[in-house]
PDB file of C-alpha atoms in Angstrom:
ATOM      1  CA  UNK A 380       7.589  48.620  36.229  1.00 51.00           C
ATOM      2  CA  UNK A 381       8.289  46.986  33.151  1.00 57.00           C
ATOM      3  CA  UNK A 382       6.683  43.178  32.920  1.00 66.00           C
ATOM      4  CA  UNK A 383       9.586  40.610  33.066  1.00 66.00           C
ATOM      5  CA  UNK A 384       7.857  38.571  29.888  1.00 66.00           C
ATOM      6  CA  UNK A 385       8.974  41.838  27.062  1.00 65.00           C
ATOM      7  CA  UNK A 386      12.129  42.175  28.744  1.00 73.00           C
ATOM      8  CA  UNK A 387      14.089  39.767  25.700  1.00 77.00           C
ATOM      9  CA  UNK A 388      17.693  40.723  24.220  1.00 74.00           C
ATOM     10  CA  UNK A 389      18.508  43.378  27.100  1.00 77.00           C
ATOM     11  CA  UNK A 390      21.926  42.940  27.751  1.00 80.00           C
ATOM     12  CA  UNK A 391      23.851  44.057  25.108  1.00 86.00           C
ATOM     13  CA  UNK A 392      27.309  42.779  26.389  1.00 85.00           C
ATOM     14  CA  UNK A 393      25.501  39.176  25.678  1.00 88.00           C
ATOM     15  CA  UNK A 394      24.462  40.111  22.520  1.00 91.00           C
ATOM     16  CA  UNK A 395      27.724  41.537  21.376  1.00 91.00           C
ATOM     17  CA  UNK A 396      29.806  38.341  22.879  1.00 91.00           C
ATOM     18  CA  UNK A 397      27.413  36.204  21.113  1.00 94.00           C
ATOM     19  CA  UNK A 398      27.575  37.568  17.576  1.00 94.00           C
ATOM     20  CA  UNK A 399      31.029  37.690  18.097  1.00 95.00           C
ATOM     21  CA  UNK A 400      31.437  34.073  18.744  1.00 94.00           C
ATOM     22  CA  UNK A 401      29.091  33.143  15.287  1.00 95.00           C
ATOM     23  CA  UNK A 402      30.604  35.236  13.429  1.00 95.00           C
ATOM     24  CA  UNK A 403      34.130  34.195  14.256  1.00 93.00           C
ATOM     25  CA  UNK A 404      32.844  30.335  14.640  1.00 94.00           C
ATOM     26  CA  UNK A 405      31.322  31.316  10.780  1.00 94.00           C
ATOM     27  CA  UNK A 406      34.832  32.342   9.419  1.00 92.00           C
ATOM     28  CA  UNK A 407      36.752  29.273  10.905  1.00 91.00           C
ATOM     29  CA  UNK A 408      34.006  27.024   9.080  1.00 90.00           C
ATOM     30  CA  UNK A 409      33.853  28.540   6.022  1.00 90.00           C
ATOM     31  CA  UNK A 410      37.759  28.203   5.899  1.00 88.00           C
ATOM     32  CA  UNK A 411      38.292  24.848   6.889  1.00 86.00           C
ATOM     33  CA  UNK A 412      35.215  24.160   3.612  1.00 84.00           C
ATOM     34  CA  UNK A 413      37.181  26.278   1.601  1.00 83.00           C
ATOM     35  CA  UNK A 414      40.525  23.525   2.194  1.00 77.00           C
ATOM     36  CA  UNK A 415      38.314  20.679   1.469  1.00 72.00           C
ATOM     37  CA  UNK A 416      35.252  21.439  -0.199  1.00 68.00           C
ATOM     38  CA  UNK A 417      34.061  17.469  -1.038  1.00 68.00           C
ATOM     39  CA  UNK A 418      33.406  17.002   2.709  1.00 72.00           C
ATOM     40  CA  UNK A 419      32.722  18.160   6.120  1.00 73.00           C
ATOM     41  CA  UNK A 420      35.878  19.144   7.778  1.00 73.00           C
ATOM     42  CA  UNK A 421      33.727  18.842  11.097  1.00 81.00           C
ATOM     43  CA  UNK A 422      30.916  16.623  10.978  1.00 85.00           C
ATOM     44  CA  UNK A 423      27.227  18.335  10.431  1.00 88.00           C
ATOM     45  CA  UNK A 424      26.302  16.867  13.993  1.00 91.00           C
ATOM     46  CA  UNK A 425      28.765  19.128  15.851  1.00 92.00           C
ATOM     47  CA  UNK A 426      27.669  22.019  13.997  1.00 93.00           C
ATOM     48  CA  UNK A 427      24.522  21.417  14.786  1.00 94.00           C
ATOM     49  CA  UNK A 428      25.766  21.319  18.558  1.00 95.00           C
ATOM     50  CA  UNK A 429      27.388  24.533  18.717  1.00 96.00           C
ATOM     51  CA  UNK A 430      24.363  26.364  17.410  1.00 96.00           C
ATOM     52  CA  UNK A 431      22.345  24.634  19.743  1.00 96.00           C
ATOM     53  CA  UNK A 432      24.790  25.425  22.605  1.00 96.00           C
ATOM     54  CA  UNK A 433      24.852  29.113  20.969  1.00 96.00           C
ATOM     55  CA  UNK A 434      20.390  29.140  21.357  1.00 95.00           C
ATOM     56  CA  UNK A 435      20.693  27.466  24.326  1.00 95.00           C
ATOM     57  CA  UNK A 436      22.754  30.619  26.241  1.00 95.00           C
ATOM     58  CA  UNK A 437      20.175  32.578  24.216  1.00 94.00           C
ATOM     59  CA  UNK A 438      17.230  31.220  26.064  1.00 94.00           C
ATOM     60  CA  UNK A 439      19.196  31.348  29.515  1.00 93.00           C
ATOM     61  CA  UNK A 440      20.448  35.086  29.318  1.00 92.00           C
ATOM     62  CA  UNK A 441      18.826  36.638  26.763  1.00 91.00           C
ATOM     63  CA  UNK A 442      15.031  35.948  27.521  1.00 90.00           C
ATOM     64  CA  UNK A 443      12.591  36.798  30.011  1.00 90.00           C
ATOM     65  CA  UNK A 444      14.444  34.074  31.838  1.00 92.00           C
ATOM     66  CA  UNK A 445      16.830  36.470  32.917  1.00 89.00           C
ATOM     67  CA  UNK A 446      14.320  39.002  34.362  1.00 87.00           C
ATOM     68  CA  UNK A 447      12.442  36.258  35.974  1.00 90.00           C
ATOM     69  CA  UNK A 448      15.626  35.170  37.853  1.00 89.00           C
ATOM     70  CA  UNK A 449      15.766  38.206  39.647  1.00 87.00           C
ATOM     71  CA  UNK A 450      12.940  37.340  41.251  1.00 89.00           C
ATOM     72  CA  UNK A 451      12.694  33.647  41.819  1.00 93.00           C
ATOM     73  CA  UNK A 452      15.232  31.255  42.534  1.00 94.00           C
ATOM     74  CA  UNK A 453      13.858  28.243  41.252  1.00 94.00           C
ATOM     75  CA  UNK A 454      13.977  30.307  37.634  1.00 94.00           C
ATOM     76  CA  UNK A 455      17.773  31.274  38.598  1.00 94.00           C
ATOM     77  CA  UNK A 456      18.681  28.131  39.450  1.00 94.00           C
ATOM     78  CA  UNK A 457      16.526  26.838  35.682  1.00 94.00           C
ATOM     79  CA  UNK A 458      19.308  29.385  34.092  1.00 94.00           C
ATOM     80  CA  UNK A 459      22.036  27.535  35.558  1.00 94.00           C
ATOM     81  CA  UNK A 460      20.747  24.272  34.668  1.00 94.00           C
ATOM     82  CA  UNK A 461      20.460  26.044  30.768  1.00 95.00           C
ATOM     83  CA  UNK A 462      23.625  27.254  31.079  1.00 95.00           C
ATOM     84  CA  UNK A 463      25.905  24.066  32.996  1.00 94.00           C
ATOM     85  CA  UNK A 464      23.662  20.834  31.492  1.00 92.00           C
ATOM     86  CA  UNK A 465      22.413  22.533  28.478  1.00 93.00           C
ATOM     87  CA  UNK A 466      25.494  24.917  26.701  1.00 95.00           C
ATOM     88  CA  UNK A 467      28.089  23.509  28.285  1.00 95.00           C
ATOM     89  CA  UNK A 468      27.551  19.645  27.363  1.00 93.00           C
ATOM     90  CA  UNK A 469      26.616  20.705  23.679  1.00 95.00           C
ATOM     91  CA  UNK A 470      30.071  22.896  23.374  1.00 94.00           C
ATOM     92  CA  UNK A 471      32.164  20.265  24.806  1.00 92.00           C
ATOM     93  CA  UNK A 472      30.593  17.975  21.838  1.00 92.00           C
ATOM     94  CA  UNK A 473      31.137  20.695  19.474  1.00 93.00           C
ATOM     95  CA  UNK A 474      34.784  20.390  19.018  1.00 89.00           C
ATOM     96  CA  UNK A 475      33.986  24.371  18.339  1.00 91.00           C
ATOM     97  CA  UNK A 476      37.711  25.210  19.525  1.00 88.00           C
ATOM     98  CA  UNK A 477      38.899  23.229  16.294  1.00 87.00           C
ATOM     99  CA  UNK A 478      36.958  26.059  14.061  1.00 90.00           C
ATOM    100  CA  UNK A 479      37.336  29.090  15.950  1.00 91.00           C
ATOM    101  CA  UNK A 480      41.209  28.037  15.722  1.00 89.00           C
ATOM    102  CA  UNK A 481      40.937  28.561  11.700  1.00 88.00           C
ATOM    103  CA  UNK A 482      39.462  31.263  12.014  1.00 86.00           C
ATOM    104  CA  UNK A 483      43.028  32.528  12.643  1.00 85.00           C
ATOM    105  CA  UNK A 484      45.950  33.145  10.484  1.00 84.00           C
ATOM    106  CA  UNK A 485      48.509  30.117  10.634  1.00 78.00           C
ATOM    107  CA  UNK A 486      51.111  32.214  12.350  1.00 81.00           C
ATOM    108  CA  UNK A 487      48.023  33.048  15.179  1.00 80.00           C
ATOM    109  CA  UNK A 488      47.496  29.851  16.004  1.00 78.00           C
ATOM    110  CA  UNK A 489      50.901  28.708  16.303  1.00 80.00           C
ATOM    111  CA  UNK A 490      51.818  31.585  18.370  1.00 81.00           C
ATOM    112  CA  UNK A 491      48.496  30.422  20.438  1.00 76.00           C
ATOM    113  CA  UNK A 492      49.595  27.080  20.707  1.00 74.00           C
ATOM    114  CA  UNK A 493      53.255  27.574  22.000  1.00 75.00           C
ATOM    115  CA  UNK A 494      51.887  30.033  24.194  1.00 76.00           C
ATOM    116  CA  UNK A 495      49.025  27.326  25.908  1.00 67.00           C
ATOM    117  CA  UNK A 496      51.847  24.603  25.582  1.00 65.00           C
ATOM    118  CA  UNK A 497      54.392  26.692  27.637  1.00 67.00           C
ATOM    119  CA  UNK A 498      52.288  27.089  30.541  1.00 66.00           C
ATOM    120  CA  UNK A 499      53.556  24.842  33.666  1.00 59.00           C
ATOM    121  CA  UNK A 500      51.462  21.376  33.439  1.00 55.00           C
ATOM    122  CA  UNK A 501      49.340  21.895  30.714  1.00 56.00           C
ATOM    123  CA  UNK A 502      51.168  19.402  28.168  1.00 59.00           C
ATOM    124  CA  UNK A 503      51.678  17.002  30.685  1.00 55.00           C
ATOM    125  CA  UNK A 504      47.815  17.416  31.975  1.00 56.00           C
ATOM    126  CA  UNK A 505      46.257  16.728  28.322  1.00 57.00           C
ATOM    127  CA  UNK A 506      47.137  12.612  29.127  1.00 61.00           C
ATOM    128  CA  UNK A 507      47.100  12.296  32.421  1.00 69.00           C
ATOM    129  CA  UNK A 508      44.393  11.484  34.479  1.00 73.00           C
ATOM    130  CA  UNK A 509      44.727  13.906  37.092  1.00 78.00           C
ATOM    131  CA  UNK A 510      43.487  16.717  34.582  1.00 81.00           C
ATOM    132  CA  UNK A 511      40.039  14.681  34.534  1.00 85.00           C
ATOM    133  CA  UNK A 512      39.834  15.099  38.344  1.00 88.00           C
ATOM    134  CA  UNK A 513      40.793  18.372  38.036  1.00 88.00           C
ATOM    135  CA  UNK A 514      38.431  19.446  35.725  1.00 89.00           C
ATOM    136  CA  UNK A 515      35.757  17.402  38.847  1.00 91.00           C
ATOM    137  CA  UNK A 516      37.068  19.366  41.304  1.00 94.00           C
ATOM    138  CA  UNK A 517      36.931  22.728  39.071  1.00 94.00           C
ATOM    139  CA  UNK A 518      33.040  21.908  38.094  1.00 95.00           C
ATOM    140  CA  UNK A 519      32.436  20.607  41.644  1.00 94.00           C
ATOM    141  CA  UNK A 520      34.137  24.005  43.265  1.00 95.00           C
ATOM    142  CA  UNK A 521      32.735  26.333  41.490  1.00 96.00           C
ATOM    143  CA  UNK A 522      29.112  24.856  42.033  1.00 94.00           C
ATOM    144  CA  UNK A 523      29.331  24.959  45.229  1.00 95.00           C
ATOM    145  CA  UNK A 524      31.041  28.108  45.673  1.00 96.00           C
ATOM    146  CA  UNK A 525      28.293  30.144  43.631  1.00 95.00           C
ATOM    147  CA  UNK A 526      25.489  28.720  45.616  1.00 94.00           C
ATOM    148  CA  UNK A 527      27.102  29.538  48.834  1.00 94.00           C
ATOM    149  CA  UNK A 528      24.380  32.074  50.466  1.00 93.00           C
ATOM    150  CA  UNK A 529      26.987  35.220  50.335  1.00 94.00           C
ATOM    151  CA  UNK A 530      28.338  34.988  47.302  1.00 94.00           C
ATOM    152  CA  UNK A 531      24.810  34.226  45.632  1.00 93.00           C
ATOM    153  CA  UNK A 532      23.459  37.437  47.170  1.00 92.00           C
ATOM    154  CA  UNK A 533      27.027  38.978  46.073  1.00 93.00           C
ATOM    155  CA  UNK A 534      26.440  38.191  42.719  1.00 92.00           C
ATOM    156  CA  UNK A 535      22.586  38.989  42.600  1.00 89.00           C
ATOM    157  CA  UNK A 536      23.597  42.531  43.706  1.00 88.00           C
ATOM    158  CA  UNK A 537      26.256  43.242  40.959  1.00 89.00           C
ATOM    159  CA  UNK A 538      25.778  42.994  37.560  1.00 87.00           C
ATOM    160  CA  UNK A 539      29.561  42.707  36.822  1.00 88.00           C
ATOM    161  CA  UNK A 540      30.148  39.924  39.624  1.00 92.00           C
ATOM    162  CA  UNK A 541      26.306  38.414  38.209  1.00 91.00           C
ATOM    163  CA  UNK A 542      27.984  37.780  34.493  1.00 90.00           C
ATOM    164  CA  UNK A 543      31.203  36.400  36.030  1.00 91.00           C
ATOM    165  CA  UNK A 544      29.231  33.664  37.828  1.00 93.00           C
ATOM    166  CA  UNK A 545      27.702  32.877  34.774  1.00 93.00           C
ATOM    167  CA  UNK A 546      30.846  33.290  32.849  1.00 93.00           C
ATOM    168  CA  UNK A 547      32.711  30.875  35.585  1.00 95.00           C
ATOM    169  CA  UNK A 548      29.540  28.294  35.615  1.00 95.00           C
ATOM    170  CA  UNK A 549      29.446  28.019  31.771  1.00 95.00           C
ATOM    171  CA  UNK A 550      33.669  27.432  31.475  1.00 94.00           C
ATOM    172  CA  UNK A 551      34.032  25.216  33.975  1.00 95.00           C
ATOM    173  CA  UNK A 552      30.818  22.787  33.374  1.00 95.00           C
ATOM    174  CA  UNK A 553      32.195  22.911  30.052  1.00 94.00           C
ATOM    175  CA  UNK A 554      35.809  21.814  30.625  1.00 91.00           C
ATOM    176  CA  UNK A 555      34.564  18.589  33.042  1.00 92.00           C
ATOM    177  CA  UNK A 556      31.950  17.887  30.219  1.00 91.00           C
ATOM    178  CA  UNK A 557      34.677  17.888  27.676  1.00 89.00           C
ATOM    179  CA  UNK A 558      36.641  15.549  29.460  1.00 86.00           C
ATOM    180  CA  UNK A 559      33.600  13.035  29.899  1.00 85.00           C
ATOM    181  CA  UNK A 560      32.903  13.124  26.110  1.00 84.00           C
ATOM    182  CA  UNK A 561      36.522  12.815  25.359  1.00 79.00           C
ATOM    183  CA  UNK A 562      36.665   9.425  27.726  1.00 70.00           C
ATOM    184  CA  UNK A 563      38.391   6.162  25.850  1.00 64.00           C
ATOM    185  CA  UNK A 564      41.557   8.136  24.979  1.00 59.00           C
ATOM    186  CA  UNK A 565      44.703   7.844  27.194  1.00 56.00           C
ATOM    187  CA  UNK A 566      43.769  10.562  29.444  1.00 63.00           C
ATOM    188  CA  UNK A 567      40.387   8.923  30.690  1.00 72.00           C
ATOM    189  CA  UNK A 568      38.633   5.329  30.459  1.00 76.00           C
ATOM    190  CA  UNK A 569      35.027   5.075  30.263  1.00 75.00           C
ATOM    191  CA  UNK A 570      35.071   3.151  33.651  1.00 79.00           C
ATOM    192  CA  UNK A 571      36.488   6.027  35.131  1.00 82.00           C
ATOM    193  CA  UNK A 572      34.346   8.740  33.252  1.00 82.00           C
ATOM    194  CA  UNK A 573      30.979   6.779  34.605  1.00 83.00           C
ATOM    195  CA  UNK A 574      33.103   7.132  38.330  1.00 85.00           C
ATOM    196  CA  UNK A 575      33.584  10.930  38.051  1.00 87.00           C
ATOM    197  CA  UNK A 576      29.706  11.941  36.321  1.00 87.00           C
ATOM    198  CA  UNK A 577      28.555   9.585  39.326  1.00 87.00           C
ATOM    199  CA  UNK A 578      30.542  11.634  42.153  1.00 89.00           C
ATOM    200  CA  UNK A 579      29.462  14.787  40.644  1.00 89.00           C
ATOM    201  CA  UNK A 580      25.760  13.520  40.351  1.00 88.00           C
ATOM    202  CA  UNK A 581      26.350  12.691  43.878  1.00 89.00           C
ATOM    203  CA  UNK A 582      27.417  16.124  45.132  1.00 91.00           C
ATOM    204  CA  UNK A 583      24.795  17.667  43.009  1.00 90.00           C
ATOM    205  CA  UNK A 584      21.911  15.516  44.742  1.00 91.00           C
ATOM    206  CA  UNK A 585      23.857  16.950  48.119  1.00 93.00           C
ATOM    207  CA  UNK A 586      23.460  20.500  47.326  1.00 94.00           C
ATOM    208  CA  UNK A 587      20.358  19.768  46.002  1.00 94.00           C
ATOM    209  CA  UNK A 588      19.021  18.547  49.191  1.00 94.00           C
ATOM    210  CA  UNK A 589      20.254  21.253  50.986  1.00 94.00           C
ATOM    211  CA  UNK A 590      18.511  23.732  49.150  1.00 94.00           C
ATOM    212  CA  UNK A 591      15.277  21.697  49.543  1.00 93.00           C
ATOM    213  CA  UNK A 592      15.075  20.564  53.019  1.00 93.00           C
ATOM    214  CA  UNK A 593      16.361  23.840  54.301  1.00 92.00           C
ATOM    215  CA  UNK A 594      13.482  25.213  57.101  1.00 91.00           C
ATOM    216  CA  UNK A 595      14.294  28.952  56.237  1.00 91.00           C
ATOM    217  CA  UNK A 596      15.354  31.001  53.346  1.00 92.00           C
ATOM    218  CA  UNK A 597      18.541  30.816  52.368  1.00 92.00           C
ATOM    219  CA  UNK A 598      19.071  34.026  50.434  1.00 92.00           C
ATOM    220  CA  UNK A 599      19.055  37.073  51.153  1.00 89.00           C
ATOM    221  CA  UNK A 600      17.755  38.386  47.412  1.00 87.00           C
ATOM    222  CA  UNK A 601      14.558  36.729  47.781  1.00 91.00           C
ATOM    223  CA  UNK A 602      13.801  36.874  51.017  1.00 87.00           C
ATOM    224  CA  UNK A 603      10.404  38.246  50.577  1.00 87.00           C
ATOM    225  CA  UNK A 604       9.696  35.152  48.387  1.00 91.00           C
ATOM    226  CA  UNK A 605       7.594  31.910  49.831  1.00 92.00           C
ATOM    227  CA  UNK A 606       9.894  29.115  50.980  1.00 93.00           C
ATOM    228  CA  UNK A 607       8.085  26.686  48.063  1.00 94.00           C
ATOM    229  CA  UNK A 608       9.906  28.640  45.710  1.00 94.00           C
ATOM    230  CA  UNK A 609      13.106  27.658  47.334  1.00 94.00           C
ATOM    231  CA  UNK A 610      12.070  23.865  47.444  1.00 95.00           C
ATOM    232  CA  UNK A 611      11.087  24.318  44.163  1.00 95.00           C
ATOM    233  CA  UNK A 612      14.795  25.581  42.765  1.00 94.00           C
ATOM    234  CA  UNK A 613      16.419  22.404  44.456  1.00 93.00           C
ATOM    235  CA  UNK A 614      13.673  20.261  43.173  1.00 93.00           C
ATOM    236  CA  UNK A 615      14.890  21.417  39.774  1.00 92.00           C
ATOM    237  CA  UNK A 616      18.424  20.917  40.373  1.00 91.00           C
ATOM    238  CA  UNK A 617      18.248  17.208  41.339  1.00 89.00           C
ATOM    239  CA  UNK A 618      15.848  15.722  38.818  1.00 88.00           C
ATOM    240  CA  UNK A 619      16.601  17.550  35.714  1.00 85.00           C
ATOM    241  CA  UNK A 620      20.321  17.268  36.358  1.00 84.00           C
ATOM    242  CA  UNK A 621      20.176  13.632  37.711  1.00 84.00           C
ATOM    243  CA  UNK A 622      18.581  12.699  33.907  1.00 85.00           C
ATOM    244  CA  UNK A 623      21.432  14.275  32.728  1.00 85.00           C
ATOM    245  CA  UNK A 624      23.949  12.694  34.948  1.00 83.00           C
ATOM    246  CA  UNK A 625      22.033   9.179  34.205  1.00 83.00           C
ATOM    247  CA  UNK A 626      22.417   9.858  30.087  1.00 82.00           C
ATOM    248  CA  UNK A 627      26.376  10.414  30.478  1.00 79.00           C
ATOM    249  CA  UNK A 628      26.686   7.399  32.308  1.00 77.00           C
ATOM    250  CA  UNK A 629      24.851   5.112  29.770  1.00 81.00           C
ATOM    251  CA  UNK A 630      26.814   6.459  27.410  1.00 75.00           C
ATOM    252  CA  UNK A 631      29.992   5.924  28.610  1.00 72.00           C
ATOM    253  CA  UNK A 632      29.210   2.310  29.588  1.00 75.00           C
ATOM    254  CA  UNK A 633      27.857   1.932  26.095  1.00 76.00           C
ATOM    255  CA  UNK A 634      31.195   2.938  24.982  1.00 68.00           C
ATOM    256  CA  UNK A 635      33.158   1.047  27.514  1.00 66.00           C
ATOM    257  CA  UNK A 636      31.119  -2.164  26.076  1.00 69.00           C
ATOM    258  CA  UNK A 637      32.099  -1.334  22.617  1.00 62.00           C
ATOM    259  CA  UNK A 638      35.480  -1.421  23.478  1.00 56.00           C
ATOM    260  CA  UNK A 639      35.299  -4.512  25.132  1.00 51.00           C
ATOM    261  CA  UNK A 640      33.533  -6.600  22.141  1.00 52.00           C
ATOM    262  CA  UNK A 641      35.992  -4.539  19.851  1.00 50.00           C
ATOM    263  CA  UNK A 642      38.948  -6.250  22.288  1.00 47.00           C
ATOM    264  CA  UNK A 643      37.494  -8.964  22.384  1.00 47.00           C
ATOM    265  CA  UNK A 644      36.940  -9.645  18.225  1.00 50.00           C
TER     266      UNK A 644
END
């Protein structure tokens, strides 16, 4: 049997979907500098982000992580974390939607645009308020759903139900992260940003705790393993995420403070 620790790049799906996304991310950029060459169209910072969000899904599915995480759940549950606190916050940052829009032909994106705009809601959702609790709920859903003990062994024992967790994990961390780091427009205050990261930091520490404290294994895929590994895996998903959770809200009180001296001047 082949040693998890060589087993790096093996899924080519995740390889092609990758280079896909640079490349096309690559074309939009290089357009948007070819309209205004004196300046960053999108500021070096968020570049920076999207290539770290790009590594970042690198590390979670394309290195010995992945082999590893068929075999212990506290590494599964560290390719989560990569993939929900890591990716996911650094995309929603990214503004990488803005590029990979000129990477398409003006007729494209208009076509795109009526088409998003025309579905039931979704211009009405982009400033209200219920879309940030939706995008809670989403995040909070499909968390919970995916750790559920039958659908986690579902997903462990197909590889095409394995990426869609991932796939479902990723988009929907990253929609309720975009939200958060869009807070102070007309769709979300700060006040109520620091509300919703501390009900999903909440949940989170729930689930967490669950996994921990449970007296028996709760999966059937690694049933042979010792229980520590288990405690371990929750142990990961409370204090690494609950940093996380901690940084969001300090930054949206930070801005929420701004605002208020700005007001106030």
């Amino acid at each position: 049997e082949a040693s998890p620790w060589g087993q790096w790049f093996d899924d080519p799906l995740v390889e092609g979907l990758l280079a896909v996304l640079v490349l096309w991310y690559l074309v939009g950029l290089v357009r948007m500098l070819a309209r205004e060459p004196q300046k960053w169209p999108v500021s070096r910072p968020r570049v920076a982000a999207f290539f770290g969000a790009v590594l970042m899904l690198g590390v979670a599915l394309l290195s010995p992580i992945d082999a590893f995480a068929e075999r212990l759940f506290s590494v599964h549950m560290l390719q989560h974390l990569l993939l929900m606190l890591g990716a996911a916050p650094l995309l929603a940052v990214s503004d990488a939607h803005l590029v990979l829009l000129r990477a398409l032909p003006l007729g494209g994106r208009r076509r795109l645009g009526r088409a998003i705009a025309g579905i039931p809601g979704v211009r009405q959702a982009a400033h209200k308020e219920a879309a940030a609790w939706l995008a809670a709920a989403i995040f909070i859903g499909t968390l919970w759903f995916w750790h559920i003990p039958a659908a986690y062994d579902w997903a462990l024992g197909s590889p095409a139900v394995h990426s869609g967790e991932h796939l479902m994990l990723l988009a929907a961390a990253s929609f309720f992260w975009r939200v958060i780091v869009t807070s102070g427009n007309r769709r979300l205050s700060p006040g109520m940003a620091v509300l919703l990261v501390s009900l999903v930091g909440i949940q989170g520490a729930f689930l967490s705790a669950l996994i921990m404290f449970a007296p028996y294994g709760l999966y059937g895929a690694y049933a042979g393993n010792p229980l520590d590994d288990q405690v371990l895996a929750g142990v990961l998903m409370c204090i690494p995420a609950s940093f996380v959770y901690l940084g969001s809200t300090i930054w949206a009180l930070s801005r929420m403070l701004g605002n208020g001296r700005t007001h106030a001047r």
